[in-house]
mmCIF file with all atom_site columns, C-alpha atoms in Angstrom:
data_model
loop_
_atom_site.group_PDB
_atom_site.id
_atom_site.type_symbol
_atom_site.label_atom_id
_atom_site.label_alt_id
_atom_site.label_comp_id
_atom_site.label_asym_id
_atom_site.label_entity_id
_atom_site.label_seq_id
_atom_site.pdbx_PDB_ins_code
_atom_site.Cartn_x
_atom_site.Cartn_y
_atom_site.Cartn_z
_atom_site.occupancy
_atom_site.B_iso_or_equiv
_atom_site.pdbx_formal_charge
_atom_site.auth_seq_id
_atom_site.auth_comp_id
_atom_site.auth_asym_id
_atom_site.auth_atom_id
_atom_site.pdbx_PDB_model_num
ATOM 1   C CA . UNK A 1 1   ? 0.274   -0.147  0.086   1.00 0.00 ? 1   UNK A CA 1
ATOM 2   C CA . UNK A 1 2   ? 1.412   3.260   -1.118  1.00 0.00 ? 2   UNK A CA 1
ATOM 3   C CA . UNK A 1 3   ? 1.975   5.925   1.913   1.00 0.00 ? 3   UNK A CA 1
ATOM 4   C CA . UNK A 1 4   ? 0.265   9.354   2.037   1.00 0.00 ? 4   UNK A CA 1
ATOM 5   C CA . UNK A 1 5   ? 2.785   12.071  1.948   1.00 0.00 ? 5   UNK A CA 1
ATOM 6   C CA . UNK A 1 6   ? 2.108   13.587  5.061   1.00 0.00 ? 6   UNK A CA 1
ATOM 7   C CA . UNK A 1 7   ? 3.260   17.149  4.331   1.00 0.00 ? 7   UNK A CA 1
ATOM 8   C CA . UNK A 1 8   ? 0.336   17.130  1.610   1.00 0.00 ? 8   UNK A CA 1
ATOM 9   C CA . UNK A 1 9   ? -1.897  15.150  3.688   1.00 0.00 ? 9   UNK A CA 1
ATOM 10  C CA . UNK A 1 10  ? -2.761  17.428  6.565   1.00 0.00 ? 10  UNK A CA 1
ATOM 11  C CA . UNK A 1 11  ? -6.103  19.337  5.623   1.00 0.00 ? 11  UNK A CA 1
ATOM 12  C CA . UNK A 1 12  ? -5.306  22.552  5.413   1.00 0.00 ? 12  UNK A CA 1
ATOM 13  C CA . UNK A 1 13  ? -2.265  21.944  3.243   1.00 0.00 ? 13  UNK A CA 1
ATOM 14  C CA . UNK A 1 14  ? -4.287  19.725  0.893   1.00 0.00 ? 14  UNK A CA 1
ATOM 15  C CA . UNK A 1 15  ? -6.629  22.439  0.275   1.00 0.00 ? 15  UNK A CA 1
ATOM 16  C CA . UNK A 1 16  ? -3.683  24.739  -0.293  1.00 0.00 ? 16  UNK A CA 1
ATOM 17  C CA . UNK A 1 17  ? -1.853  22.502  -2.826  1.00 0.00 ? 17  UNK A CA 1
ATOM 18  C CA . UNK A 1 18  ? -5.396  21.424  -4.434  1.00 0.00 ? 18  UNK A CA 1
ATOM 19  C CA . UNK A 1 19  ? -5.894  25.163  -5.199  1.00 0.00 ? 19  UNK A CA 1
ATOM 20  C CA . UNK A 1 20  ? -2.410  25.971  -6.540  1.00 0.00 ? 20  UNK A CA 1
ATOM 21  C CA . UNK A 1 21  ? -2.524  23.092  -8.726  1.00 0.00 ? 21  UNK A CA 1
ATOM 22  C CA . UNK A 1 22  ? -5.288  24.562  -10.721 1.00 0.00 ? 22  UNK A CA 1
ATOM 23  C CA . UNK A 1 23  ? -3.176  27.043  -11.853 1.00 0.00 ? 23  UNK A CA 1
ATOM 24  C CA . UNK A 1 24  ? -1.433  26.932  -15.001 1.00 0.00 ? 24  UNK A CA 1
ATOM 25  C CA . UNK A 1 25  ? 2.147   25.857  -14.463 1.00 0.00 ? 25  UNK A CA 1
ATOM 26  C CA . UNK A 1 26  ? 4.322   28.641  -13.641 1.00 0.00 ? 26  UNK A CA 1
ATOM 27  C CA . UNK A 1 27  ? 1.522   30.971  -12.858 1.00 0.00 ? 27  UNK A CA 1
ATOM 28  C CA . UNK A 1 28  ? 1.104   32.429  -9.098  1.00 0.00 ? 28  UNK A CA 1
ATOM 29  C CA . UNK A 1 29  ? -1.612  33.705  -7.101  1.00 0.00 ? 29  UNK A CA 1
ATOM 30  C CA . UNK A 1 30  ? -1.070  36.820  -4.629  1.00 0.00 ? 30  UNK A CA 1
ATOM 31  C CA . UNK A 1 31  ? -1.263  35.522  -0.758  1.00 0.00 ? 31  UNK A CA 1
ATOM 32  C CA . UNK A 1 32  ? -4.625  37.914  0.177   1.00 0.00 ? 32  UNK A CA 1
ATOM 33  C CA . UNK A 1 33  ? -6.728  36.184  -3.000  1.00 0.00 ? 33  UNK A CA 1
ATOM 34  C CA . UNK A 1 34  ? -5.331  32.468  -1.806  1.00 0.00 ? 34  UNK A CA 1
ATOM 35  C CA . UNK A 1 35  ? -6.217  33.311  1.664   1.00 0.00 ? 35  UNK A CA 1
ATOM 36  C CA . UNK A 1 36  ? -9.577  34.613  0.552   1.00 0.00 ? 36  UNK A CA 1
ATOM 37  C CA . UNK A 1 37  ? -10.186 31.371  -1.656  1.00 0.00 ? 37  UNK A CA 1
ATOM 38  C CA . UNK A 1 38  ? -9.632  29.128  1.236   1.00 0.00 ? 38  UNK A CA 1
ATOM 39  C CA . UNK A 1 39  ? -11.244 31.254  3.857   1.00 0.00 ? 39  UNK A CA 1
ATOM 40  C CA . UNK A 1 40  ? -8.089  30.880  6.002   1.00 0.00 ? 40  UNK A CA 1
ATOM 41  C CA . UNK A 1 41  ? -6.541  33.443  8.467   1.00 0.00 ? 41  UNK A CA 1
ATOM 42  C CA . UNK A 1 42  ? -2.929  35.085  7.279   1.00 0.00 ? 42  UNK A CA 1
ATOM 43  C CA . UNK A 1 43  ? -1.259  33.457  10.064  1.00 0.00 ? 43  UNK A CA 1
ATOM 44  C CA . UNK A 1 44  ? -2.692  30.074  9.473   1.00 0.00 ? 44  UNK A CA 1
ATOM 45  C CA . UNK A 1 45  ? -2.347  30.134  5.910   1.00 0.00 ? 45  UNK A CA 1
ATOM 46  C CA . UNK A 1 46  ? 1.331   31.481  6.360   1.00 0.00 ? 46  UNK A CA 1
ATOM 47  C CA . UNK A 1 47  ? 2.218   28.539  8.627   1.00 0.00 ? 47  UNK A CA 1
ATOM 48  C CA . UNK A 1 48  ? 1.047   25.928  6.142   1.00 0.00 ? 48  UNK A CA 1
ATOM 49  C CA . UNK A 1 49  ? 2.807   27.758  3.379   1.00 0.00 ? 49  UNK A CA 1
ATOM 50  C CA . UNK A 1 50  ? 6.189   27.640  5.257   1.00 0.00 ? 50  UNK A CA 1
ATOM 51  C CA . UNK A 1 51  ? 5.585   24.005  5.800   1.00 0.00 ? 51  UNK A CA 1
ATOM 52  C CA . UNK A 1 52  ? 5.060   23.385  1.864   1.00 0.00 ? 52  UNK A CA 1
ATOM 53  C CA . UNK A 1 53  ? 8.238   25.928  0.951   1.00 0.00 ? 53  UNK A CA 1
ATOM 54  C CA . UNK A 1 54  ? 10.369  23.906  3.393   1.00 0.00 ? 54  UNK A CA 1
ATOM 55  C CA . UNK A 1 55  ? 9.325   20.720  1.593   1.00 0.00 ? 55  UNK A CA 1
ATOM 56  C CA . UNK A 1 56  ? 9.905   22.500  -1.896  1.00 0.00 ? 56  UNK A CA 1
ATOM 57  C CA . UNK A 1 57  ? 6.558   22.179  -3.009  1.00 0.00 ? 57  UNK A CA 1
ATOM 58  C CA . UNK A 1 58  ? 5.667   25.843  -3.206  1.00 0.00 ? 58  UNK A CA 1
ATOM 59  C CA . UNK A 1 59  ? 7.507   28.675  -4.460  1.00 0.00 ? 59  UNK A CA 1
ATOM 60  C CA . UNK A 1 60  ? 7.017   32.206  -2.857  1.00 0.00 ? 60  UNK A CA 1
ATOM 61  C CA . UNK A 1 61  ? 8.150   35.435  -4.046  1.00 0.00 ? 61  UNK A CA 1
ATOM 62  C CA . UNK A 1 62  ? 7.918   38.790  -2.707  1.00 0.00 ? 62  UNK A CA 1
ATOM 63  C CA . UNK A 1 63  ? 7.476   42.147  -5.125  1.00 0.00 ? 63  UNK A CA 1
ATOM 64  C CA . UNK A 1 64  ? 6.037   45.070  -5.313  1.00 0.00 ? 64  UNK A CA 1
ATOM 65  C CA . UNK A 1 65  ? 3.125   46.427  -7.450  1.00 0.00 ? 65  UNK A CA 1
ATOM 66  C CA . UNK A 1 66  ? 3.995   50.053  -7.414  1.00 0.00 ? 66  UNK A CA 1
ATOM 67  C CA . UNK A 1 67  ? 4.677   50.905  -4.203  1.00 0.00 ? 67  UNK A CA 1
ATOM 68  C CA . UNK A 1 68  ? 2.874   47.969  -2.391  1.00 0.00 ? 68  UNK A CA 1
ATOM 69  C CA . UNK A 1 69  ? 4.370   44.889  -1.394  1.00 0.00 ? 69  UNK A CA 1
ATOM 70  C CA . UNK A 1 70  ? 2.688   41.699  -2.860  1.00 0.00 ? 70  UNK A CA 1
ATOM 71  C CA . UNK A 1 71  ? 3.389   38.273  -2.082  1.00 0.00 ? 71  UNK A CA 1
ATOM 72  C CA . UNK A 1 72  ? 2.732   35.534  -4.786  1.00 0.00 ? 72  UNK A CA 1
ATOM 73  C CA . UNK A 1 73  ? 2.454   31.998  -4.458  1.00 0.00 ? 73  UNK A CA 1
ATOM 74  C CA . UNK A 1 74  ? 2.928   29.063  -6.885  1.00 0.00 ? 74  UNK A CA 1
ATOM 75  C CA . UNK A 1 75  ? 3.088   25.552  -7.204  1.00 0.00 ? 75  UNK A CA 1
ATOM 76  C CA . UNK A 1 76  ? 6.738   24.264  -7.893  1.00 0.00 ? 76  UNK A CA 1
ATOM 77  C CA . UNK A 1 77  ? 7.341   21.299  -10.377 1.00 0.00 ? 77  UNK A CA 1
ATOM 78  C CA . UNK A 1 78  ? 8.097   19.311  -7.228  1.00 0.00 ? 78  UNK A CA 1
ATOM 79  C CA . UNK A 1 79  ? 4.909   20.159  -5.560  1.00 0.00 ? 79  UNK A CA 1
ATOM 80  C CA . UNK A 1 80  ? 3.089   19.337  -8.806  1.00 0.00 ? 80  UNK A CA 1
ATOM 81  C CA . UNK A 1 81  ? 4.703   16.109  -9.007  1.00 0.00 ? 81  UNK A CA 1
ATOM 82  C CA . UNK A 1 82  ? 4.050   15.240  -5.243  1.00 0.00 ? 82  UNK A CA 1
ATOM 83  C CA . UNK A 1 83  ? 0.517   16.386  -5.818  1.00 0.00 ? 83  UNK A CA 1
ATOM 84  C CA . UNK A 1 84  ? 0.061   14.036  -8.723  1.00 0.00 ? 84  UNK A CA 1
ATOM 85  C CA . UNK A 1 85  ? 1.258   11.266  -6.804  1.00 0.00 ? 85  UNK A CA 1
ATOM 86  C CA . UNK A 1 86  ? -0.691  11.999  -3.642  1.00 0.00 ? 86  UNK A CA 1
ATOM 87  C CA . UNK A 1 87  ? -3.664  11.958  -5.965  1.00 0.00 ? 87  UNK A CA 1
ATOM 88  C CA . UNK A 1 88  ? -2.690  8.695   -7.278  1.00 0.00 ? 88  UNK A CA 1
ATOM 89  C CA . UNK A 1 89  ? -2.167  7.191   -3.772  1.00 0.00 ? 89  UNK A CA 1
ATOM 90  C CA . UNK A 1 90  ? -5.943  8.394   -2.844  1.00 0.00 ? 90  UNK A CA 1
ATOM 91  C CA . UNK A 1 91  ? -7.275  6.731   -6.034  1.00 0.00 ? 91  UNK A CA 1
ATOM 92  C CA . UNK A 1 92  ? -5.432  3.593   -5.234  1.00 0.00 ? 92  UNK A CA 1
ATOM 93  C CA . UNK A 1 93  ? -6.865  3.356   -1.621  1.00 0.00 ? 93  UNK A CA 1
ATOM 94  C CA . UNK A 1 94  ? -10.490 4.233   -2.788  1.00 0.00 ? 94  UNK A CA 1
ATOM 95  C CA . UNK A 1 95  ? -10.613 1.728   -5.946  1.00 0.00 ? 95  UNK A CA 1
ATOM 96  C CA . UNK A 1 96  ? -7.838  -1.048  -4.870  1.00 0.00 ? 96  UNK A CA 1
ATOM 97  C CA . UNK A 1 97  ? -6.969  -3.460  -8.057  1.00 0.00 ? 97  UNK A CA 1
ATOM 98  C CA . UNK A 1 98  ? -9.228  -6.531  -7.552  1.00 0.00 ? 98  UNK A CA 1
ATOM 99  C CA . UNK A 1 99  ? -7.527  -9.506  -6.166  1.00 0.00 ? 99  UNK A CA 1
ATOM 100 C CA . UNK A 1 100 ? -5.595  -11.468 -8.747  1.00 0.00 ? 100 UNK A CA 1
ATOM 101 C CA . UNK A 1 101 ? -7.147  -15.118 -9.246  1.00 0.00 ? 101 UNK A CA 1
ATOM 102 C CA . UNK A 1 102 ? -5.192  -17.847 -8.479  1.00 0.00 ? 102 UNK A CA 1
ATOM 103 C CA . UNK A 1 103 ? -4.782  -20.849 -10.874 1.00 0.00 ? 103 UNK A CA 1
#
């Protein structure tokens, strides 16, 4: 049986990664917009993003829009692959292959 990735498996981080996976490869979303989509507090989202960033699953960049600081979040290539493997593992758990018949 495949083990589920514990970094992604936490409910809040799963929601973050699932949301980011909907973006096109290389695209990023503004932190406040992600916070709004997930209905999470800034502190809670920051904690989970840090864990995902430490695992190499998300990329966070700080920039400016005019004079206003902006934090952008995107799923890294490694994160996208980890999420694909995670979803395959979940599917395997939910719909296991039938046992092979013995000759």
